[in-house]
CSV table of C-alpha atoms and ligand atoms in Angstrom, one decimal:
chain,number,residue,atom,x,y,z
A,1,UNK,CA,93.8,95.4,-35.0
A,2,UNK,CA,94.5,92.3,-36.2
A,3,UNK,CA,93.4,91.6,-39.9
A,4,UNK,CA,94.7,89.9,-42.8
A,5,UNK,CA,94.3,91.3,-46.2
A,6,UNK,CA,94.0,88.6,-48.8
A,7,UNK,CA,94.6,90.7,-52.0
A,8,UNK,CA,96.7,90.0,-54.7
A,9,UNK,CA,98.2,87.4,-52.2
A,10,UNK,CA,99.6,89.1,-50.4
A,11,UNK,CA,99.1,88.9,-46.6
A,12,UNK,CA,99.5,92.2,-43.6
A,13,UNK,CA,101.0,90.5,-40.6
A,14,UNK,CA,100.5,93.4,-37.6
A,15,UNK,CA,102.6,93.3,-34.8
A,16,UNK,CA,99.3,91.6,-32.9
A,17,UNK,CA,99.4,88.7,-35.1
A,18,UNK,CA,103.2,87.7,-34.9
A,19,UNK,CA,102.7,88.0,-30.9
A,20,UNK,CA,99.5,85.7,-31.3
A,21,UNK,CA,101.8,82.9,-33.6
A,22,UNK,CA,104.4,83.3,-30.8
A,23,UNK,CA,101.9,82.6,-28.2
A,24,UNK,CA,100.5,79.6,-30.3
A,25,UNK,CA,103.8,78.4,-31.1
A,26,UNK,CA,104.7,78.6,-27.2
A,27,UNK,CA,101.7,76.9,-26.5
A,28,UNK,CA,102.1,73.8,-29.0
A,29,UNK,CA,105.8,73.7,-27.5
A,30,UNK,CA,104.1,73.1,-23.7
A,31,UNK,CA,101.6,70.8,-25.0
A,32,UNK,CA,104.2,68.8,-26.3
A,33,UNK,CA,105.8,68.6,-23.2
A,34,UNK,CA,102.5,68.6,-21.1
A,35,UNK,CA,102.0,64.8,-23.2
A,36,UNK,CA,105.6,63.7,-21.9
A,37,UNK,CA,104.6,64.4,-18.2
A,38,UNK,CA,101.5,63.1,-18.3
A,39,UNK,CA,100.0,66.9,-16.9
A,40,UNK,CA,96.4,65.2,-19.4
A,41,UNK,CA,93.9,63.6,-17.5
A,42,UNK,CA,90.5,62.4,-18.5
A,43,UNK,CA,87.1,63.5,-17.1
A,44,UNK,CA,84.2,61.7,-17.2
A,45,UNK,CA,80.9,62.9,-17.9
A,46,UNK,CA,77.8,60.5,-16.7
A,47,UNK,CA,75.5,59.5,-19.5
A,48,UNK,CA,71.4,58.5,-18.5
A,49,UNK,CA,69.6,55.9,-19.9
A,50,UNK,CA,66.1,58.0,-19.5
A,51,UNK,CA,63.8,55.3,-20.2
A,52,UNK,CA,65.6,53.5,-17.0
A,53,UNK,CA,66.9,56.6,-15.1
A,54,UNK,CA,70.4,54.5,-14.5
A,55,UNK,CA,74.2,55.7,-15.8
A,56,UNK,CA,74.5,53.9,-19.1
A,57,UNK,CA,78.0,55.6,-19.9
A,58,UNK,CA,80.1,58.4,-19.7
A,59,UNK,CA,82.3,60.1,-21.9
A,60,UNK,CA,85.6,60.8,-21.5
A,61,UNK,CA,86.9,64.4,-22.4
A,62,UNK,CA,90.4,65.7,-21.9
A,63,UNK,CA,91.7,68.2,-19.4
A,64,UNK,CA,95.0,69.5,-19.3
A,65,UNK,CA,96.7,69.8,-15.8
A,66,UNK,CA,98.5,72.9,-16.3
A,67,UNK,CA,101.2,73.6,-13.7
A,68,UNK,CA,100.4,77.5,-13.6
A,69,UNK,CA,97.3,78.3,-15.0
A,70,UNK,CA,95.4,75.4,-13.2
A,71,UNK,CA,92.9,73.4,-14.7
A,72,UNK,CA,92.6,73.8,-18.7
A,73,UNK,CA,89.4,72.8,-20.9
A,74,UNK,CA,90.4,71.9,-24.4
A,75,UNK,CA,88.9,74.9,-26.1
A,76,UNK,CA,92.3,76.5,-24.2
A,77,UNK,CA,94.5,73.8,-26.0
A,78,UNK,CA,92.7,71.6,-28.7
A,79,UNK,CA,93.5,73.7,-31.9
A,80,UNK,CA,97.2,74.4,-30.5
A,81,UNK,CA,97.2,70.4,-30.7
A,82,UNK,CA,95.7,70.4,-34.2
A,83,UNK,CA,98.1,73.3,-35.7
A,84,UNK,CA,101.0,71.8,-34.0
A,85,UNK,CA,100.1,68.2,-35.3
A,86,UNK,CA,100.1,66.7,-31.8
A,87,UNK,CA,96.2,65.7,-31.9
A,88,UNK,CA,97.1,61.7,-33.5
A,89,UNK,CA,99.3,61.4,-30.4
A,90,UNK,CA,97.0,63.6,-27.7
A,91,UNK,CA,94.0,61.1,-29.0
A,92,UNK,CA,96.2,57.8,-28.6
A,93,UNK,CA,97.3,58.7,-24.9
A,94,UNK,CA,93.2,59.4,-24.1
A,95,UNK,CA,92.5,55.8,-25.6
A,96,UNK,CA,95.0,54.4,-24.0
A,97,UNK,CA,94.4,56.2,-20.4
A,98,UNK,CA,90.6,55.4,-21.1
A,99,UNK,CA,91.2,52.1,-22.0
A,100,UNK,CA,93.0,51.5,-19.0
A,101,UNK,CA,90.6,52.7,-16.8
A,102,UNK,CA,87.4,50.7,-18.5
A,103,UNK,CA,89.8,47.7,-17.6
A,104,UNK,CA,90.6,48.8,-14.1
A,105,UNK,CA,86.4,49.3,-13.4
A,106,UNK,CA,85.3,46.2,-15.1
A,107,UNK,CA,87.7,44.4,-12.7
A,108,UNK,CA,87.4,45.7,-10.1
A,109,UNK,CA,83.5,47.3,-10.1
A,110,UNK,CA,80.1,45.6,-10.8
A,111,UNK,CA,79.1,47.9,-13.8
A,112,UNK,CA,76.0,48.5,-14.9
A,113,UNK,CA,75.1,46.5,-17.8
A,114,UNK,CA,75.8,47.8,-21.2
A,115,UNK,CA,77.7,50.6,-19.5
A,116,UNK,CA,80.2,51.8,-21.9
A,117,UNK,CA,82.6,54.8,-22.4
A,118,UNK,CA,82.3,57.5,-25.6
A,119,UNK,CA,85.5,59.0,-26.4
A,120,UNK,CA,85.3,61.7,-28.8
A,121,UNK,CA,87.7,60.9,-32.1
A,122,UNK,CA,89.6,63.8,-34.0
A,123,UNK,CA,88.9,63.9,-37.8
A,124,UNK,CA,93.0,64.0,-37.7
A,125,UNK,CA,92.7,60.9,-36.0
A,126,UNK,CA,90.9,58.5,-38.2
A,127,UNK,CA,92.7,60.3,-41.3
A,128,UNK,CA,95.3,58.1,-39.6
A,129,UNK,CA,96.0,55.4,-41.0
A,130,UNK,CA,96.3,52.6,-38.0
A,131,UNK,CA,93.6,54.1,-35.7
A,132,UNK,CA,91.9,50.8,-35.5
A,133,UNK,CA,95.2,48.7,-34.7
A,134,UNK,CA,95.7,50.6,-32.5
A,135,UNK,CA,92.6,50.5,-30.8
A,136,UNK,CA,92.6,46.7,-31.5
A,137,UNK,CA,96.4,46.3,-29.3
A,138,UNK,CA,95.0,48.6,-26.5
A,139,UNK,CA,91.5,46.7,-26.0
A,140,UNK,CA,93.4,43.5,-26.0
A,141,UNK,CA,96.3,44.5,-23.8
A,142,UNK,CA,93.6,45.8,-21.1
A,143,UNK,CA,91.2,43.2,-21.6
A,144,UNK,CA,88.5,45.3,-22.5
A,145,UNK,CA,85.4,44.3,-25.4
A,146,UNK,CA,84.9,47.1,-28.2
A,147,UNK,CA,81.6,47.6,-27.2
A,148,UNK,CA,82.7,48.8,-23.8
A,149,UNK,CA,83.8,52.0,-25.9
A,150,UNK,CA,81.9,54.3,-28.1
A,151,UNK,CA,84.0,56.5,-30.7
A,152,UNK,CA,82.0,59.9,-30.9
A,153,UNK,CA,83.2,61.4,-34.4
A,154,UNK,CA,81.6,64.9,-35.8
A,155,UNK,CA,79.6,65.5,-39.0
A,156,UNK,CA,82.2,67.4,-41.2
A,157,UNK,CA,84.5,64.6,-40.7
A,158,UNK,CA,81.5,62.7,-42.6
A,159,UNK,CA,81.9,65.1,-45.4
A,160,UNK,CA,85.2,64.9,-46.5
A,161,UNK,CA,85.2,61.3,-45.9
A,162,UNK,CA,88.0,59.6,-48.0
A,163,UNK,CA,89.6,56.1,-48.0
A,164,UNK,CA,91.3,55.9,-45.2
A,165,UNK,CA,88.2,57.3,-43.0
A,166,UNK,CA,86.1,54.6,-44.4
A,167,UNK,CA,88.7,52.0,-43.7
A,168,UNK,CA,89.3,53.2,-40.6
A,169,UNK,CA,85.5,53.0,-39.5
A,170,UNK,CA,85.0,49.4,-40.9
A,171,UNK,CA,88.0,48.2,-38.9
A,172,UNK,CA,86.3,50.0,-36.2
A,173,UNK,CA,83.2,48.7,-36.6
A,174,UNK,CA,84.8,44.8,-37.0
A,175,UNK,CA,86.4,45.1,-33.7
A,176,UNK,CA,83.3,45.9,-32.0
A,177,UNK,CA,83.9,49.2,-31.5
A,178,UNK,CA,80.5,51.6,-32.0
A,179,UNK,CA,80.5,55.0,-33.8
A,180,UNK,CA,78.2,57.8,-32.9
A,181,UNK,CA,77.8,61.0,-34.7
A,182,UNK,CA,79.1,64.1,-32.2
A,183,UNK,CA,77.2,67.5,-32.2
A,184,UNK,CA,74.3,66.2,-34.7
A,185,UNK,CA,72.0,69.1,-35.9
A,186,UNK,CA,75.5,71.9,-35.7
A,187,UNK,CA,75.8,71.9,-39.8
A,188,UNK,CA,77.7,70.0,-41.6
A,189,UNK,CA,75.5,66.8,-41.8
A,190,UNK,CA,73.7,66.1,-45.3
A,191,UNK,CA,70.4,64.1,-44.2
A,192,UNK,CA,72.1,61.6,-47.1
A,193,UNK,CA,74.8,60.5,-45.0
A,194,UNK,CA,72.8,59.1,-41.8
A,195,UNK,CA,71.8,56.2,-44.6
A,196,UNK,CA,75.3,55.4,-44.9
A,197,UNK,CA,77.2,56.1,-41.7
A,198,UNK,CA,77.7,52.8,-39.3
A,199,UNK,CA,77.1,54.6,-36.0
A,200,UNK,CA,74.9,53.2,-33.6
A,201,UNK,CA,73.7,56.7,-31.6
A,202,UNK,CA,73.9,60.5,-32.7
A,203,UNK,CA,74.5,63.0,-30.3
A,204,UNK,CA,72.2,66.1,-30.4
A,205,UNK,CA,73.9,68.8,-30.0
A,206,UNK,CA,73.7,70.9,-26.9
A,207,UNK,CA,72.5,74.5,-28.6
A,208,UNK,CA,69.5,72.2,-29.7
A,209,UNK,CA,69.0,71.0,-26.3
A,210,UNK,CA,68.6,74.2,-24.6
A,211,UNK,CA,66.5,75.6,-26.5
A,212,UNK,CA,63.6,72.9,-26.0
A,213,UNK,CA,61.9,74.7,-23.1
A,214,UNK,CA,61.8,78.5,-24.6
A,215,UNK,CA,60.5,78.2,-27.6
A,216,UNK,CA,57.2,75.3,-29.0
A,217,UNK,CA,59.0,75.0,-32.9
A,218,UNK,CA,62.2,74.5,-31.3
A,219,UNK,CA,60.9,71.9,-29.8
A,220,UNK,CA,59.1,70.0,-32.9
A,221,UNK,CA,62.2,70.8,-34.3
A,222,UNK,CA,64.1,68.6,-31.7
A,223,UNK,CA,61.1,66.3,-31.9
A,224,UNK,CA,61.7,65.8,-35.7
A,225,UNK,CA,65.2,65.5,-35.6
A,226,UNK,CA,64.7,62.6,-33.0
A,227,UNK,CA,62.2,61.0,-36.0
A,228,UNK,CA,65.2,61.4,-38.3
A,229,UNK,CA,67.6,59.6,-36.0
A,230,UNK,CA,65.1,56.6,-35.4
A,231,UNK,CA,64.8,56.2,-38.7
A,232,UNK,CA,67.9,56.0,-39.4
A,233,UNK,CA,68.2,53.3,-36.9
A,234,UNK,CA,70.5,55.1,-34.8
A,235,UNK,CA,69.6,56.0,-31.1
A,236,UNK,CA,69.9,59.4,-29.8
A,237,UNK,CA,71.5,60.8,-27.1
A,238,UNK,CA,71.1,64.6,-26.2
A,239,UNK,CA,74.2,66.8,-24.8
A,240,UNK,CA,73.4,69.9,-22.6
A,241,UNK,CA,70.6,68.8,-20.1
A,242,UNK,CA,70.9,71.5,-17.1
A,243,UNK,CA,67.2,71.6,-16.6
A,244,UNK,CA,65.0,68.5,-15.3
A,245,UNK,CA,62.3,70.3,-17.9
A,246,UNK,CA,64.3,69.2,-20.2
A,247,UNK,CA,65.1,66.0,-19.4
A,248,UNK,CA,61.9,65.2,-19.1
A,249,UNK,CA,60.9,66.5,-22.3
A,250,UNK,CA,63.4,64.4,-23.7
A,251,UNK,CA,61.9,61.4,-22.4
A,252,UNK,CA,58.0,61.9,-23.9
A,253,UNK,CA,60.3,62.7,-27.3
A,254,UNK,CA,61.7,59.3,-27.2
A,255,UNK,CA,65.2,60.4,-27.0
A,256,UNK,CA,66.9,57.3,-25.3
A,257,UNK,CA,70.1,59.1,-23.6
A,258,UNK,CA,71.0,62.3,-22.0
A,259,UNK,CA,73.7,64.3,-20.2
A,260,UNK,CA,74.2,67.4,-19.0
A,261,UNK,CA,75.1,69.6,-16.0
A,262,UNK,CA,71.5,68.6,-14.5
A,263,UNK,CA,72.7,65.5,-14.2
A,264,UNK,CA,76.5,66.0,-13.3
A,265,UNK,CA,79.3,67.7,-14.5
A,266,UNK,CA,82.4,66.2,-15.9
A,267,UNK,CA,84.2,64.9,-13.4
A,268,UNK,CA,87.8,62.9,-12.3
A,269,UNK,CA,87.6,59.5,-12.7
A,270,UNK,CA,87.6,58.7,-8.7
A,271,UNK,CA,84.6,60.7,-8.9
A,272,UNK,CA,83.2,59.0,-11.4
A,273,UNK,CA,84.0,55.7,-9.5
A,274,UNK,CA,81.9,56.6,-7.0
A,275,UNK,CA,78.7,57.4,-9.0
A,276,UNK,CA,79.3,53.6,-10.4
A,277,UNK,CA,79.7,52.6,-7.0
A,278,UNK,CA,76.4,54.2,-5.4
A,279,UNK,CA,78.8,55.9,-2.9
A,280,UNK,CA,77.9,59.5,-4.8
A,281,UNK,CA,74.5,60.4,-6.3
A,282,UNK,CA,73.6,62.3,-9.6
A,283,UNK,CA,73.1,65.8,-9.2
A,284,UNK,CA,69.7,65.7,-10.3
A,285,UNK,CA,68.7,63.0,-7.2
A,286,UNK,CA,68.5,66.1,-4.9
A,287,UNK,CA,66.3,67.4,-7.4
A,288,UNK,CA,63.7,64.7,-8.6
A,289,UNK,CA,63.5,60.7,-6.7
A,290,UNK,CA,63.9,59.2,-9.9
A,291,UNK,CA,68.0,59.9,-10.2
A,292,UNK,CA,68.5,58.2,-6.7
B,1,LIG,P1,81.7,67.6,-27.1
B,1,LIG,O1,82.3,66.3,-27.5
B,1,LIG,O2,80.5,68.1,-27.7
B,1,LIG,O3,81.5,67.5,-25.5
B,1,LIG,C1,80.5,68.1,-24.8
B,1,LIG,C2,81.0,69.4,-24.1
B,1,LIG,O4,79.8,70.0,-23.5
B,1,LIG,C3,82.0,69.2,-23.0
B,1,LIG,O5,82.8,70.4,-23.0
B,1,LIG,C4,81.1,69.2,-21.8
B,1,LIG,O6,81.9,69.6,-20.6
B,1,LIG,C5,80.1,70.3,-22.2
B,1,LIG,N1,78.9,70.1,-21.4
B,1,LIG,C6,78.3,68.9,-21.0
B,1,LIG,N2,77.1,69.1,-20.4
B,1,LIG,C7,76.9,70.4,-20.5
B,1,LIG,C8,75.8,71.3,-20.0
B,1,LIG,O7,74.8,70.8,-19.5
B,1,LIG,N3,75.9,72.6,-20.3
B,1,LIG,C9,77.0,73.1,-21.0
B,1,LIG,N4,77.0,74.4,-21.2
B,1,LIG,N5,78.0,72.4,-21.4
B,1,LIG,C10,78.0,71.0,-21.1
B,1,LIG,P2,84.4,70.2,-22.9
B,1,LIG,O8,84.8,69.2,-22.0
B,1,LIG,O9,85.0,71.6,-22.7
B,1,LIG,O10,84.8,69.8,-24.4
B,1,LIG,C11,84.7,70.6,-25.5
B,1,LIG,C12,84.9,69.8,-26.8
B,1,LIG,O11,86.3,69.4,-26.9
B,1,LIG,C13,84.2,68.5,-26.9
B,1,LIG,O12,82.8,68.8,-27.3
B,1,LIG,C14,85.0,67.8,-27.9
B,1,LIG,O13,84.6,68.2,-29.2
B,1,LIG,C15,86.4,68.3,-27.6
B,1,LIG,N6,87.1,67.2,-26.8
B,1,LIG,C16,87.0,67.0,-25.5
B,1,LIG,N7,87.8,66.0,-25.2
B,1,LIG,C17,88.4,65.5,-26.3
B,1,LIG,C18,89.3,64.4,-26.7
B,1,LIG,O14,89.7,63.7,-25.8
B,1,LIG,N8,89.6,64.3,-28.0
B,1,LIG,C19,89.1,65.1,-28.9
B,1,LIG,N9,89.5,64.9,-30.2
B,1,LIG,N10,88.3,66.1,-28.7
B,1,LIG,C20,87.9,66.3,-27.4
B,2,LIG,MG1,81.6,64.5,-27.7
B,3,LIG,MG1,79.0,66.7,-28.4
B,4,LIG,MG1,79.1,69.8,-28.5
């Protein structure tokens, strides 16, 4: 089995751990690759305004086109990126391709208003130093407005927060571009830092969610976490919505956003095109009139 011992230092490596670092390091090697030939693509997930039942967003998360094993989610590849310090580059080309494609849809689609796109942002990332330059030459390049994005960061990165973090989320925040805070209610989060984090929305996190219908205290629970969130001045937005229960739960709460599987999965961008288009309807529309 494989085990470390940490005594005295010293550290057992069984034969099962040297073939999982092979595997790892194979892995990193392909990713690295993968980024060369473009074989990432984004997928878009819908986001509902529930007090008007329209798309108010999406966000964008990575899939990896995989020549043999098909179609990979990032928990297949995401900590290969970390470990192999390939995530600053993996996060610039999903700006960049995302960035490119809000430019491509506000040209050439009537948006909803407001409609924006939340890309989820690496602690690595805005450990960075030049994430908001960056940001700043892609948005202009494309044409785009900051708000038309929405950074999605997590709650450790809030902990360990250091210089550069802080910089980077002011420059952020100058250029326009929102913050929100990604899987709210998982751990980390210290009720302390809500006061002094700049994001606009926090994201309850899905395990929340699906909860709300089985159990009455998980569902004050949700309801008071939504109070927190107000309070704060943030907006929230709750990940995981299979049910319509749910959804509609989350509406008499006051939560002001949801997604989920009830609503649609994540899907290509042409897809996604055609739910901003009206040529393709939400999941849920087959389900409940309101969604059409
Ligand atoms: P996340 O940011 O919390 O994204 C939500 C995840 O929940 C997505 O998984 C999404 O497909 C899934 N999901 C959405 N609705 C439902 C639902 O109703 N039921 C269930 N069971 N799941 C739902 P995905 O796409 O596998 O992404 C996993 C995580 O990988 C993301 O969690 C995010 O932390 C990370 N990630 C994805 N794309 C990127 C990226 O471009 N950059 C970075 N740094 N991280 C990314
Ligand atoms: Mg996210
Ligand atoms: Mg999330
Ligand atoms: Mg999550």
């Amino acid at each position: 089995q494989a085990k470390s011992e940490g005594k005295g230092g010293v550290s057992i490596f069984t034969p099962a751990m040297h073939q999982a670092a092979r595997e790892r390091m194979h892995l990193v090697s392909e990713l690295r690759r993968a980024l060369a030939a473009d074989q990432l693509e984004a997928f878009y997930q819908p986001i509902v305004d529930l007090r008007t039942d329209r798309v108010a967003g999406a966000e964008a998360l990575v899939r990896w086109r995989h020549p043999e094993r098909g179609l990979l989610a990032p928990d297949a590849f995401l900590d290969a990126a970390e470990e192999g310090g390939l995530m600053v580059e993996l996060g610039r080309w999903m700006l960049g391709n995302v960035v490119g494609q809000v430019g491509r849809w506000t040209r050439e689609l009537e948006l909803p208003e407001n409609f924006r796109v939340h890309v989820n942002i690496s602690p690595s990332e805005l450990r960075h130093g030049d994430l908001a330059a960056f940001a700043t030459r892609l948005l202009q390049e494309q044409g785009v407005e900051g708000w038309r994005l929405t950074l999605e960061i997590t709650e450790s990165l809030l902990v360990t927060r250091g210089d550069v973090v802080d910089r980077n989320m002011e420059a952020l925040r100058a250029i326009g571009i929102p913050l929100e805070i990604d899987d709210f209610g998982t751990g980390y989060s210290s009720i302390s830092y809500l006061q002094s984090l700049p994001a606009e929305n926090a994201k309850i996190d899905r395990s929340l969610t699906q909860g709300l219908l089985v159990e009455d205290q998980q569902r004050q629970f949700v309801s008071a976490i939504l109070d927190l969130i107000h309070t704060a001045g943030m907006g929230a937005v709750a990940e995981g919505v299979e049910e319509r229960g749910q959804a509609d739960l989350l509406r008499s709460l006051r939560c002001e956003y949801a997604q989920g599987y009830y609503f649609s999965r994540p899907v290509p961008a042409e897809t996604m095109r055609e739910y901003l288009t009206g040529a393709r309807q939400l999941a849920a529309a087959a389900d409940d009139a309101r969604w059409a």
